[in-house]
Short mmCIF file of C-alpha atoms and ligand atoms in Angstrom, two decimals:
data_model
loop_
_atom_site.label_atom_id
_atom_site.label_comp_id
_atom_site.label_asym_id
_atom_site.label_seq_id
_atom_site.Cartn_x
_atom_site.Cartn_y
_atom_site.Cartn_z
CA MET A 75 0.00 0.00 0.00
CA THR A 76 2.80 2.37 0.84
CA ASP A 77 5.08 0.99 -1.81
CA ARG A 78 8.25 2.82 -2.57
CA ILE A 79 8.34 5.02 -5.63
CA LEU A 80 11.28 5.56 -7.96
CA VAL A 81 12.26 9.22 -8.21
CA ASN A 82 14.81 11.05 -10.24
CA ILE A 83 15.94 14.28 -8.64
CA THR A 84 18.78 16.55 -9.68
CA VAL A 85 20.51 17.98 -6.63
CA ASN A 86 23.27 20.55 -7.05
CA GLY A 87 23.76 19.39 -10.62
CA MET A 88 24.00 15.66 -9.83
CA VAL A 89 21.23 13.29 -10.82
CA TYR A 90 20.05 10.91 -8.10
CA GLU A 91 17.72 7.98 -8.62
CA ARG A 92 16.21 6.50 -5.48
CA TRP A 93 13.34 4.28 -4.37
CA ILE A 94 11.65 6.18 -1.58
CA GLU A 95 8.58 6.12 0.62
CA PRO A 96 5.95 8.68 -0.43
CA ARG A 97 5.84 10.18 3.06
CA LEU A 98 9.53 11.15 2.96
CA HIS A 99 9.80 14.90 2.68
CA LEU A 100 12.45 16.63 0.63
CA GLY A 101 14.35 17.81 3.72
CA ASP A 102 14.80 14.25 4.97
CA PHE A 103 15.60 13.07 1.46
CA LEU A 104 18.46 15.56 1.26
CA ARG A 105 19.76 14.88 4.75
CA GLU A 106 19.19 11.16 5.16
CA GLU A 107 19.30 9.75 1.64
CA LEU A 108 21.98 12.04 0.23
CA GLY A 109 23.84 13.03 3.40
CA LEU A 110 23.52 16.74 2.65
CA LYS A 111 23.16 18.03 6.19
CA GLY A 112 23.43 21.73 5.41
CA THR A 113 19.65 21.91 5.08
CA HIS A 114 18.38 22.09 8.64
CA LEU A 115 15.07 20.86 10.01
CA GLY A 116 13.52 22.80 12.85
CA CYS A 117 9.77 22.77 13.18
CA GLU A 118 8.91 20.49 10.26
CA HIS A 119 5.60 22.20 9.74
CA GLY A 120 6.49 25.19 7.66
CA VAL A 121 6.94 27.82 10.33
CA CYS A 122 10.68 28.30 10.94
CA GLY A 123 12.22 28.41 7.45
CA ALA A 124 15.39 26.53 8.45
CA CYS A 125 14.70 23.89 5.79
CA THR A 126 14.48 26.33 2.87
CA VAL A 127 15.94 25.01 -0.40
CA VAL A 128 15.68 26.05 -4.04
CA VAL A 129 13.49 23.92 -6.32
CA ASP A 130 13.39 24.83 -10.00
CA ASP A 131 14.82 28.25 -9.20
CA GLU A 132 12.34 29.09 -6.43
CA ILE A 133 12.71 28.86 -2.68
CA VAL A 134 10.44 26.33 -0.98
CA ARG A 135 10.07 24.68 2.41
CA SER A 136 11.70 21.28 2.06
CA CYS A 137 9.66 20.01 5.02
CA LEU A 138 6.42 20.88 3.19
CA THR A 139 7.46 19.29 -0.08
CA LEU A 140 7.35 15.55 -0.54
CA ALA A 141 10.41 14.12 -2.23
CA VAL A 142 8.07 12.32 -4.65
CA GLN A 143 6.69 15.75 -5.62
CA ALA A 144 10.21 16.79 -6.55
CA ASP A 145 10.55 13.95 -9.04
CA GLY A 146 12.13 15.45 -12.15
CA ALA A 147 12.95 18.72 -10.41
CA MET A 148 16.22 20.62 -10.04
CA VAL A 149 17.06 21.15 -6.39
CA GLU A 150 19.79 23.40 -5.04
CA THR A 151 20.91 23.33 -1.43
CA ILE A 152 23.28 25.41 0.62
CA GLU A 153 26.08 22.98 -0.32
CA GLY A 154 25.60 23.62 -4.04
CA LYS A 155 25.19 27.34 -3.63
CA SER A 156 28.35 27.51 -1.49
CA GLU A 157 30.50 25.40 -3.75
CA SER A 158 29.52 27.32 -6.85
CA GLY A 159 30.37 30.60 -5.14
CA ALA A 160 26.94 31.98 -6.08
CA ILE A 161 26.31 33.42 -2.63
CA ARG A 162 29.87 34.04 -1.47
CA ASP A 163 29.11 37.75 -1.03
CA LEU A 164 26.16 37.00 1.25
CA GLN A 165 28.13 34.47 3.26
CA ASP A 166 30.98 36.97 3.73
CA ALA A 167 28.59 39.74 4.71
CA PHE A 168 26.82 37.49 7.25
CA LEU A 169 30.19 36.75 8.85
CA GLU A 170 31.41 40.33 8.81
CA ARG A 171 28.23 41.76 10.27
CA ASN A 172 27.68 39.10 12.90
CA ALA A 173 24.51 37.98 11.19
CA LEU A 174 25.00 34.42 12.34
CA GLN A 175 25.74 32.98 15.73
CA CYS A 176 24.72 29.35 16.23
CA GLY A 177 24.15 29.07 12.49
CA PHE A 178 21.04 26.93 12.70
CA CYS A 179 18.94 29.32 10.63
CA THR A 180 21.75 30.51 8.39
CA ALA A 181 21.42 28.21 5.39
CA GLY A 182 17.72 29.01 5.10
CA LEU A 183 18.30 32.71 5.58
CA LEU A 184 21.06 32.84 2.96
CA LEU A 185 18.92 31.14 0.32
CA THR A 186 15.92 33.31 1.23
CA ALA A 187 18.02 36.48 1.03
CA ASP A 188 19.55 35.45 -2.27
CA ALA A 189 16.10 34.86 -3.77
CA LEU A 190 15.04 38.36 -2.77
CA LEU A 191 18.16 40.10 -4.10
CA GLN A 192 17.88 38.25 -7.39
CA ALA A 193 14.25 39.27 -7.87
CA GLU A 194 14.50 42.75 -6.32
CA PRO A 195 18.09 43.97 -6.16
CA GLU A 196 16.83 47.34 -4.94
CA ALA A 197 14.93 45.93 -1.93
CA ASP A 198 15.04 48.33 1.02
CA ARG A 199 15.22 47.44 4.71
CA ALA A 200 11.45 47.23 5.13
CA ARG A 201 11.17 44.92 2.16
CA ILE A 202 14.07 42.81 3.41
CA ARG A 203 12.40 42.42 6.80
CA GLU A 204 9.12 41.49 5.19
CA HIS A 205 10.76 38.91 2.94
CA ILE A 206 12.73 37.19 5.71
CA SER A 207 9.77 37.22 8.10
CA GLY A 208 9.29 33.50 7.47
CA ASN A 209 12.73 32.59 8.80
CA TYR A 210 13.15 32.26 12.54
CA CYS A 211 16.49 33.21 14.02
CA ARG A 212 16.81 32.76 17.75
CA CYS A 213 20.24 34.36 18.06
CA THR A 214 20.76 37.53 16.10
CA GLY A 215 17.71 39.69 16.62
CA TYR A 216 17.62 40.15 12.82
CA HIS A 217 19.16 43.61 12.78
CA ALA A 218 22.55 42.29 11.70
CA VAL A 219 20.89 40.01 9.17
CA VAL A 220 19.09 42.95 7.60
CA ASP A 221 22.36 44.94 7.61
CA ALA A 222 24.16 42.14 5.80
CA ILE A 223 21.49 41.66 3.15
CA GLU A 224 21.18 45.39 2.58
CA ALA A 225 24.95 45.72 2.17
CA VAL A 226 25.08 42.90 -0.37
CA GLY A 227 22.16 44.43 -2.26
CA GLU A 228 24.10 47.68 -2.54
CA CYS A 229 27.25 45.87 -3.67
CA ARG A 230 25.43 43.80 -6.25
CA ARG A 231 23.75 46.90 -7.63
CA ALA A 232 27.06 48.74 -7.84
CA GLY A 233 28.62 45.68 -9.50
CA ALA A 234 25.82 45.49 -12.02
CA ARG A 235 26.25 49.16 -12.88
CA GLY A 236 30.01 48.74 -13.22
CA ALA A 237 29.83 45.57 -15.29
CA GLN A 238 30.53 45.78 -18.99
CA PRO A 239 27.75 44.44 -21.20
CA MET B 184 6.90 14.99 13.47
CA LYS B 185 6.83 12.66 10.51
CA ALA B 186 3.78 11.95 8.43
CA PRO B 187 2.19 8.52 8.77
CA PRO B 188 2.67 6.22 5.77
CA PHE B 189 0.45 6.75 2.76
CA ALA B 190 0.33 5.81 -0.89
CA TYR B 191 0.77 8.49 -3.53
CA ARG B 192 -0.81 8.82 -6.95
CA ARG B 193 -0.34 11.53 -9.51
CA VAL B 194 -3.29 12.25 -11.80
CA ASP B 195 -3.61 14.42 -14.89
CA SER B 196 -7.37 14.97 -15.11
CA VAL B 197 -10.22 16.06 -12.86
CA ALA B 198 -12.06 12.86 -13.82
CA ALA B 199 -9.18 10.68 -12.62
CA ALA B 200 -8.90 12.58 -9.32
CA ALA B 201 -12.64 12.40 -8.69
CA ALA B 202 -12.73 8.67 -9.54
CA LEU B 203 -10.01 7.99 -6.96
CA LEU B 204 -11.91 10.07 -4.37
CA ARG B 205 -15.03 7.98 -5.02
CA GLU B 206 -13.09 4.73 -4.85
CA HIS B 207 -11.21 5.50 -1.62
CA GLY B 208 -13.70 7.70 0.20
CA ASP B 209 -12.48 9.28 3.39
CA GLU B 210 -9.15 7.45 3.16
CA ALA B 211 -7.99 9.68 0.30
CA ARG B 212 -6.94 13.33 0.22
CA LEU B 213 -6.17 15.64 -2.67
CA ILE B 214 -2.83 17.39 -2.48
CA ALA B 215 -2.31 20.61 -4.43
CA GLY B 216 0.46 22.80 -2.98
CA GLY B 217 0.57 20.70 0.16
CA GLN B 218 1.38 23.74 2.28
CA THR B 219 -1.48 23.05 4.65
CA LEU B 220 -1.93 19.34 4.11
CA LEU B 221 1.67 18.29 4.75
CA ALA B 222 1.82 20.36 7.93
CA THR B 223 -1.34 18.67 9.23
CA LEU B 224 -0.05 15.21 8.30
CA GLY B 225 3.19 15.92 10.13
CA MET B 226 1.16 16.79 13.20
CA ARG B 227 -0.87 13.62 12.64
CA LEU B 228 -4.11 15.53 12.57
CA SER B 229 -5.27 13.10 9.91
CA GLU B 230 -3.99 9.80 8.55
CA PRO B 231 -5.14 9.34 4.96
CA SER B 232 -3.95 6.18 3.24
CA LEU B 233 -3.75 7.82 -0.18
CA LEU B 234 -2.63 11.24 -1.43
CA ILE B 235 -3.85 12.22 -4.88
CA ASP B 236 -1.46 14.76 -6.39
CA ILE B 237 -3.48 17.09 -8.62
CA ARG B 238 -0.73 19.57 -9.48
CA GLY B 239 -0.33 18.27 -13.02
CA ILE B 240 -3.97 18.73 -14.08
CA ALA B 241 -3.80 21.06 -17.08
CA GLU B 242 -7.42 22.21 -17.03
CA MET B 243 -6.99 23.66 -13.53
CA GLN B 244 -4.01 25.90 -14.34
CA GLY B 245 -3.57 29.43 -15.50
CA ILE B 246 -4.91 32.94 -15.10
CA ALA B 247 -6.85 34.44 -18.02
CA VAL B 248 -9.43 37.02 -19.01
CA ALA B 249 -12.30 35.93 -21.26
CA ASP B 250 -16.01 36.69 -21.70
CA GLY B 251 -16.03 39.52 -19.21
CA HIS B 252 -14.46 37.40 -16.50
CA LEU B 253 -11.11 36.93 -14.86
CA ARG B 254 -10.55 33.20 -14.44
CA ILE B 255 -8.05 31.91 -11.92
CA GLY B 256 -7.35 28.21 -12.23
CA ALA B 257 -7.48 26.47 -8.86
CA LEU B 258 -3.86 25.39 -9.27
CA ALA B 259 -2.55 28.92 -9.81
CA ARG B 260 -0.09 29.42 -6.97
CA HIS B 261 -0.25 32.34 -4.57
CA VAL B 262 2.89 33.72 -6.25
CA ASP B 263 1.28 33.43 -9.70
CA VAL B 264 -1.58 35.63 -8.51
CA GLU B 265 0.86 37.98 -6.77
CA ARG B 266 2.86 38.51 -9.99
CA SER B 267 0.02 38.45 -12.52
CA ALA B 268 -0.30 41.60 -14.63
CA LEU B 269 -3.87 40.58 -15.52
CA VAL B 270 -4.82 40.41 -11.87
CA ALA B 271 -3.13 43.75 -11.13
CA ARG B 272 -5.03 45.40 -13.96
CA HIS B 273 -8.48 43.84 -13.47
CA LEU B 274 -8.73 42.82 -9.85
CA PRO B 275 -6.12 44.70 -7.81
CA LEU B 276 -7.76 43.50 -4.58
CA LEU B 277 -6.00 40.17 -5.08
CA SER B 278 -2.65 41.83 -5.79
CA LEU B 279 -2.98 43.82 -2.57
CA ALA B 280 -3.80 40.70 -0.55
CA ALA B 281 -1.22 38.26 -1.95
CA PRO B 282 1.88 39.51 -0.10
CA HIS B 283 0.07 38.91 3.20
CA ILE B 284 -0.31 35.18 2.59
CA ALA B 285 2.34 33.29 4.51
CA HIS B 286 5.93 33.75 3.34
CA ALA B 287 7.57 33.72 -0.07
CA ALA B 288 8.70 30.08 0.12
CA ILE B 289 5.14 29.02 0.96
CA ARG B 290 3.56 31.27 -1.68
CA ASN B 291 5.77 29.54 -4.23
CA ARG B 292 3.89 26.28 -3.69
CA GLY B 293 0.51 26.96 -2.10
CA THR B 294 -2.43 27.32 -4.50
CA PHE B 295 -5.43 29.61 -4.84
CA GLY B 296 -7.85 26.67 -4.97
CA GLY B 297 -6.19 24.89 -2.04
CA SER B 298 -6.65 27.93 0.15
CA ILE B 299 -10.31 28.26 -0.78
CA ALA B 300 -10.98 24.53 -0.38
CA PHE B 301 -9.34 24.50 3.03
CA ALA B 302 -11.46 27.52 4.03
CA ASP B 303 -9.39 28.70 6.94
CA PRO B 304 -11.47 31.48 8.52
CA ALA B 305 -8.36 33.66 8.84
CA ALA B 306 -7.21 33.15 5.23
CA GLU B 307 -7.09 35.99 2.71
CA TRP B 308 -8.37 34.38 -0.50
CA PRO B 309 -11.79 33.29 0.76
CA ALA B 310 -12.64 36.82 1.97
CA CYS B 311 -11.29 38.44 -1.20
CA THR B 312 -13.28 36.02 -3.32
CA VAL B 313 -16.49 36.96 -1.50
CA ALA B 314 -15.68 40.69 -1.68
CA ALA B 315 -15.02 40.52 -5.43
CA ASP B 316 -18.15 38.49 -6.17
CA GLY B 317 -16.26 35.38 -7.24
CA ALA B 318 -17.95 32.17 -8.30
CA LEU B 319 -16.35 28.76 -7.94
CA THR B 320 -16.46 26.03 -10.53
CA LEU B 321 -16.78 22.65 -8.84
CA SER B 322 -16.49 19.42 -10.78
CA ASP B 323 -16.71 15.70 -10.05
CA GLY B 324 -15.22 14.84 -13.41
CA THR B 325 -18.53 14.37 -15.21
CA ARG B 326 -20.69 17.22 -13.98
CA SER B 327 -19.67 20.70 -13.00
CA ARG B 328 -21.59 23.36 -11.15
CA THR B 329 -21.06 26.97 -10.19
CA VAL B 330 -21.37 28.14 -6.62
CA ALA B 331 -21.13 31.79 -5.58
CA ALA B 332 -18.31 32.32 -3.09
CA ALA B 333 -20.84 33.80 -0.68
CA ASP B 334 -22.67 30.44 -0.61
CA PHE B 335 -19.59 28.26 -0.53
CA PHE B 336 -18.28 28.85 2.99
CA LEU B 337 -20.72 27.15 5.36
CA GLY B 338 -18.94 27.11 8.71
CA LEU B 339 -15.59 26.56 10.34
CA TYR B 340 -13.61 24.56 7.72
CA GLN B 341 -16.94 23.57 6.15
CA THR B 342 -17.73 24.23 2.52
CA ALA B 343 -20.26 23.29 -0.12
CA LEU B 344 -17.70 20.94 -1.70
CA ARG B 345 -18.99 17.36 -2.07
CA PRO B 346 -16.64 14.51 -1.17
CA ASP B 347 -15.83 13.68 -4.81
CA GLU B 348 -15.64 17.26 -6.11
CA LEU B 349 -12.70 19.48 -6.94
CA ILE B 350 -12.57 23.23 -7.23
CA THR B 351 -11.32 23.65 -10.77
CA ALA B 352 -11.38 27.44 -11.14
CA VAL B 353 -12.67 30.69 -9.71
CA GLN B 354 -14.38 33.24 -11.98
CA PHE B 355 -14.63 36.92 -11.18
CA PRO B 356 -16.81 39.37 -13.11
CA LEU B 357 -14.60 42.18 -14.43
CA PRO B 358 -15.24 45.21 -12.25
CA GLY B 359 -16.53 48.44 -13.79
CA PRO B 360 -14.31 51.52 -14.07
CA GLN B 361 -15.59 53.04 -10.80
CA ARG B 362 -14.91 49.95 -8.72
CA ARG B 363 -12.19 50.49 -6.12
CA PHE B 364 -10.63 48.01 -3.72
CA ALA B 365 -8.83 48.13 -0.43
CA PHE B 366 -7.20 45.41 1.60
CA THR B 367 -5.88 45.67 5.11
CA GLU B 368 -5.02 43.25 7.87
CA LEU B 369 -3.39 43.13 11.27
CA ALA B 370 -1.10 40.20 12.02
CA ARG B 371 1.39 39.63 14.82
CA ARG B 372 4.17 39.16 12.29
CA HIS B 373 4.14 39.77 8.56
CA GLY B 374 2.98 36.58 6.84
CA ASP B 375 1.17 35.13 9.84
CA TYR B 376 -2.52 34.49 9.67
CA ALA B 377 -4.41 37.70 10.36
CA THR B 378 -5.76 38.60 13.78
CA VAL B 379 -8.39 40.59 11.87
CA GLY B 380 -8.47 41.38 8.17
CA LEU B 381 -10.67 43.26 5.76
CA ALA B 382 -11.32 43.06 2.02
CA LEU B 383 -13.21 46.05 0.72
CA ALA B 384 -14.81 47.01 -2.58
CA GLY B 385 -16.95 49.95 -3.63
CA ASP B 386 -17.87 52.20 -6.53
CA VAL B 387 -16.28 55.58 -5.98
CA THR B 388 -17.42 58.50 -8.11
CA ASP B 389 -16.55 62.10 -7.26
CA GLY B 390 -16.13 61.31 -3.59
CA ARG B 391 -19.34 59.30 -3.43
CA LEU B 392 -19.37 55.68 -2.33
CA ASP B 393 -21.87 53.25 -3.84
CA ASP B 394 -22.45 49.55 -3.48
CA PRO B 395 -19.77 48.89 -0.86
CA ARG B 396 -18.77 45.35 0.03
CA ILE B 397 -17.20 44.91 3.43
CA VAL B 398 -15.86 41.42 4.07
CA TYR B 399 -13.94 40.51 7.21
CA PHE B 400 -11.78 37.50 7.93
CA GLY B 401 -10.41 36.19 11.21
CA VAL B 402 -13.56 37.21 13.09
CA GLY B 403 -15.80 34.17 12.60
CA GLY B 404 -15.97 30.68 11.13
CA THR B 405 -16.23 31.98 7.56
CA PRO B 406 -15.60 35.23 5.71
CA VAL B 407 -18.14 37.66 7.19
CA ARG B 408 -19.92 40.25 5.11
CA ALA B 409 -20.87 43.27 7.24
CA ARG B 410 -24.15 44.21 5.60
CA ALA B 411 -25.39 46.73 8.16
CA ALA B 412 -22.10 48.58 7.97
CA GLU B 413 -22.41 48.51 4.19
CA ALA B 414 -25.91 49.99 4.46
CA ALA B 415 -24.63 52.77 6.72
CA LEU B 416 -22.10 53.75 4.09
CA ALA B 417 -23.95 53.01 0.87
CA ALA B 418 -24.89 55.84 -1.45
CA GLY B 419 -23.06 58.39 0.66
CA ARG B 420 -19.90 60.39 0.94
CA ALA B 421 -18.40 58.29 3.73
CA GLU B 422 -18.14 61.38 5.90
CA PRO B 423 -17.13 60.93 9.56
CA ALA B 424 -20.69 60.54 10.87
CA ALA B 425 -21.53 57.79 8.38
CA LEU B 426 -18.25 56.04 9.14
CA ASP B 427 -19.00 56.21 12.87
CA ARG B 428 -22.40 54.64 12.24
CA ALA B 429 -20.84 51.91 10.12
CA VAL B 430 -18.26 51.11 12.80
CA ALA B 431 -21.02 51.01 15.44
CA GLU B 432 -22.95 48.50 13.31
CA LEU B 433 -20.02 46.08 13.42
CA GLY B 434 -20.84 45.23 17.03
CA GLY B 435 -24.07 43.57 15.90
CA GLU B 436 -22.53 41.82 12.93
CA LEU B 437 -19.21 40.39 14.01
CA ALA B 438 -18.82 37.92 16.82
CA PRO B 439 -15.09 37.27 16.92
CA ALA B 440 -13.79 34.67 19.34
CA GLY B 441 -10.96 35.71 21.60
CA ASP B 442 -7.73 33.76 21.30
CA LEU B 443 -4.37 33.51 23.00
CA TYR B 444 -3.31 36.95 21.78
CA ALA B 445 -6.40 39.11 21.43
CA ALA B 446 -9.69 39.23 23.33
CA ALA B 447 -12.96 39.31 21.42
CA ALA B 448 -13.48 42.97 22.35
CA THR B 449 -10.02 43.84 21.06
CA LYS B 450 -10.73 42.15 17.73
CA LEU B 451 -14.01 44.00 17.42
CA HIS B 452 -12.22 47.27 18.10
CA LEU B 453 -9.54 46.41 15.53
CA ALA B 454 -12.26 45.62 12.98
CA GLY B 455 -13.45 49.19 13.36
CA VAL B 456 -9.93 50.55 12.99
CA LEU B 457 -9.50 48.54 9.79
CA LEU B 458 -12.82 49.79 8.41
CA ARG B 459 -11.75 53.42 8.88
CA ARG B 460 -8.39 52.70 7.25
CA GLY B 461 -9.93 50.73 4.43
CA ILE B 462 -12.58 53.32 3.58
CA GLN B 463 -9.98 56.07 3.75
CA SER B 464 -7.74 54.29 1.28
CA LEU B 465 -10.70 53.53 -0.99
CA MET B 466 -11.75 57.20 -1.13
CA ALA B 467 -8.17 58.50 -1.34
CA GLU B 468 -7.53 56.38 -4.38
CA ASP B 469 -10.41 58.14 -6.10
CA ALA B 470 -8.93 61.54 -5.33
CA GLN B 471 -5.70 60.53 -7.07
CA SER B 472 -7.26 59.24 -10.27
C1 FAD C 269 3.68 28.74 8.12
C2 FAD C 269 2.46 28.89 7.28
C3 FAD C 269 1.80 30.11 7.25
C4 FAD C 269 0.65 30.28 6.47
N1 FAD C 269 0.06 31.50 6.47
C5 FAD C 269 -1.05 31.68 5.72
C6 FAD C 269 -1.70 32.94 5.68
O1 FAD C 269 -1.27 33.93 6.29
N2 FAD C 269 -2.82 33.05 4.92
C7 FAD C 269 -3.32 32.00 4.21
O2 FAD C 269 -4.34 32.16 3.55
N3 FAD C 269 -2.72 30.81 4.21
C8 FAD C 269 -1.60 30.62 4.94
N4 FAD C 269 -1.00 29.39 4.93
C9 FAD C 269 -1.59 28.29 4.14
C10 FAD C 269 -1.10 28.30 2.70
O3 FAD C 269 -1.47 29.49 2.10
C11 FAD C 269 -1.63 27.13 1.89
O4 FAD C 269 -0.90 27.13 0.72
C12 FAD C 269 -3.08 27.11 1.48
O5 FAD C 269 -3.98 27.43 2.49
C13 FAD C 269 -3.47 25.73 0.99
O6 FAD C 269 -3.17 25.61 -0.33
P1 FAD C 269 -2.38 24.37 -0.88
O7 FAD C 269 -2.44 24.43 -2.34
O8 FAD C 269 -1.05 24.32 -0.25
O9 FAD C 269 -3.33 23.18 -0.40
P2 FAD C 269 -3.04 21.72 0.15
O10 FAD C 269 -2.30 21.79 1.43
O11 FAD C 269 -2.49 20.87 -0.92
O12 FAD C 269 -4.53 21.28 0.43
C14 FAD C 269 -5.31 21.87 1.47
C15 FAD C 269 -6.69 21.18 1.51
O13 FAD C 269 -7.46 21.55 0.37
C16 FAD C 269 -7.79 20.42 -0.43
N5 FAD C 269 -7.66 20.86 -1.82
C17 FAD C 269 -6.57 21.43 -2.38
N6 FAD C 269 -6.85 21.82 -3.64
C18 FAD C 269 -8.14 21.49 -3.88
C19 FAD C 269 -9.01 21.67 -5.00
N7 FAD C 269 -8.61 22.27 -6.13
N8 FAD C 269 -10.28 21.22 -4.90
C20 FAD C 269 -10.71 20.63 -3.76
N9 FAD C 269 -9.95 20.46 -2.67
C21 FAD C 269 -8.66 20.88 -2.72
C22 FAD C 269 -6.83 19.33 0.00
O14 FAD C 269 -7.38 18.06 -0.15
C23 FAD C 269 -6.61 19.67 1.47
O15 FAD C 269 -7.65 19.16 2.26
C24 FAD C 269 0.14 29.19 5.70
C25 FAD C 269 0.81 27.97 5.70
C26 FAD C 269 1.96 27.80 6.48
C27 FAD C 269 2.65 26.48 6.47
S1 FES C 270 11.66 22.79 9.25
FE1 FES C 270 10.64 23.43 7.45
S2 FES C 270 9.92 25.35 8.05
FE2 FES C 270 10.70 24.61 9.91
S1 FES C 271 22.07 32.23 14.20
FE1 FES C 271 21.22 30.96 15.71
S2 FES C 271 19.18 30.73 15.02
FE2 FES C 271 19.95 32.23 13.71
#
């Protein structure tokens, strides 16, 4: 009745084929099946944002996505985003500005921030706060997080202006 | 907090989904965006033995304008509505409301139809759909029927949906040129369910307000239309005295339940605050245009 299903999921550019139980959510798939422990699981009901990953270029809650629903999808996790250097500027800014302490929320916050800056490079502080409102951080008080994201937004905008077409 | 075991089937037509619902009865659940369902399964609030994934059903997708209506497919995601130029042009009420629904990562998966089917009394889409005169298309795969949004929400989490029916789309009549909308809500944190919220529509001509629709959410088991408050404001200039009368009427129309964070009296007071804000923004918009 709860037979395993064969899925084919591309994670950080690598294709994985696995037989999995339908009830397995994407967060557990990444952590337990693939050993990618950078994606954290906090509440497992959609509230804390620690499990945020990118599926087909959009951030989602990996705890509210079944792995079987991600069959055929392209998933990116904090590991892939780090290794490719895509969010190096955000990671550096989080360190510099003390925007992470225990680090539990950090992977989710970085991916959430990156999604905002890609869609709205000009996002102001109010917009940044609104956008990260779905990510709990128990350590930083958010001010430093907003500082870091704002600083990277400014840098990316300056870079875009300076870049040659 | 892991979900209990279940089987999973993906379907590509309304008929196939409805047939599985008939075959498995209460044991089966539809899953659209899963943003409510998977959370409730994790908390073991229900233990279905089969999930029917409807996300691939083509006839339930898309946002389009045709025959004097804006049609939103039930599987349009919150973010699709949020970003839709058609929605912004024809029914800005929905564009105003969308950013208040949960958080970006959830809006990327949750669907318009899923929110309406779930009928959370504090959710934005049900109230907006009532305020904008929406009508739902319900289908069991062979027969479809149309139910006005105002008749769809029957009670707390109760709707007119039959056990083997799906919401396939929501149709909105295109508003006339004088129709204005306002949306406002109070939540403890941006993206949380509203403590009290208000979806507002009205014809505004030269500072005159006609045919207002005042629909609250978070104050009862369903979206609540405040008809006496509407009457106090209808065919008038929404001057302070009329607004005071409308706010006073709310006491007889809304019966919010107190919760952990706000007492019933507080919610009633906030409903009045929102009405003043909403009407102000409705009338101000007219002054600008
Ligand atoms: C942390 C968090 C915060 C949230 N905050 C808000 C908020 O502020 N406002 C808000 O409105 N929502 C909020 N939500 C809920 C979210 O918006 C959901 O996406 C939405 O309510 C359900 O849509 P879905 O497509 O995800 O439905 P699913 O979870 O897939 O399904 C929900 C229910 O509807 C049924 N269903 C789904 N589609 C159909 C259909 N077409 N026909 C018939 N039945 C159907 C399913 O069987 C199920 O019973 C929040 C969710 C989370 C996790
Ligand atoms: S673990 Fe997914 S949102 Fe908390
Ligand atoms: S750094 Fe500890 S939870 Fe955010």
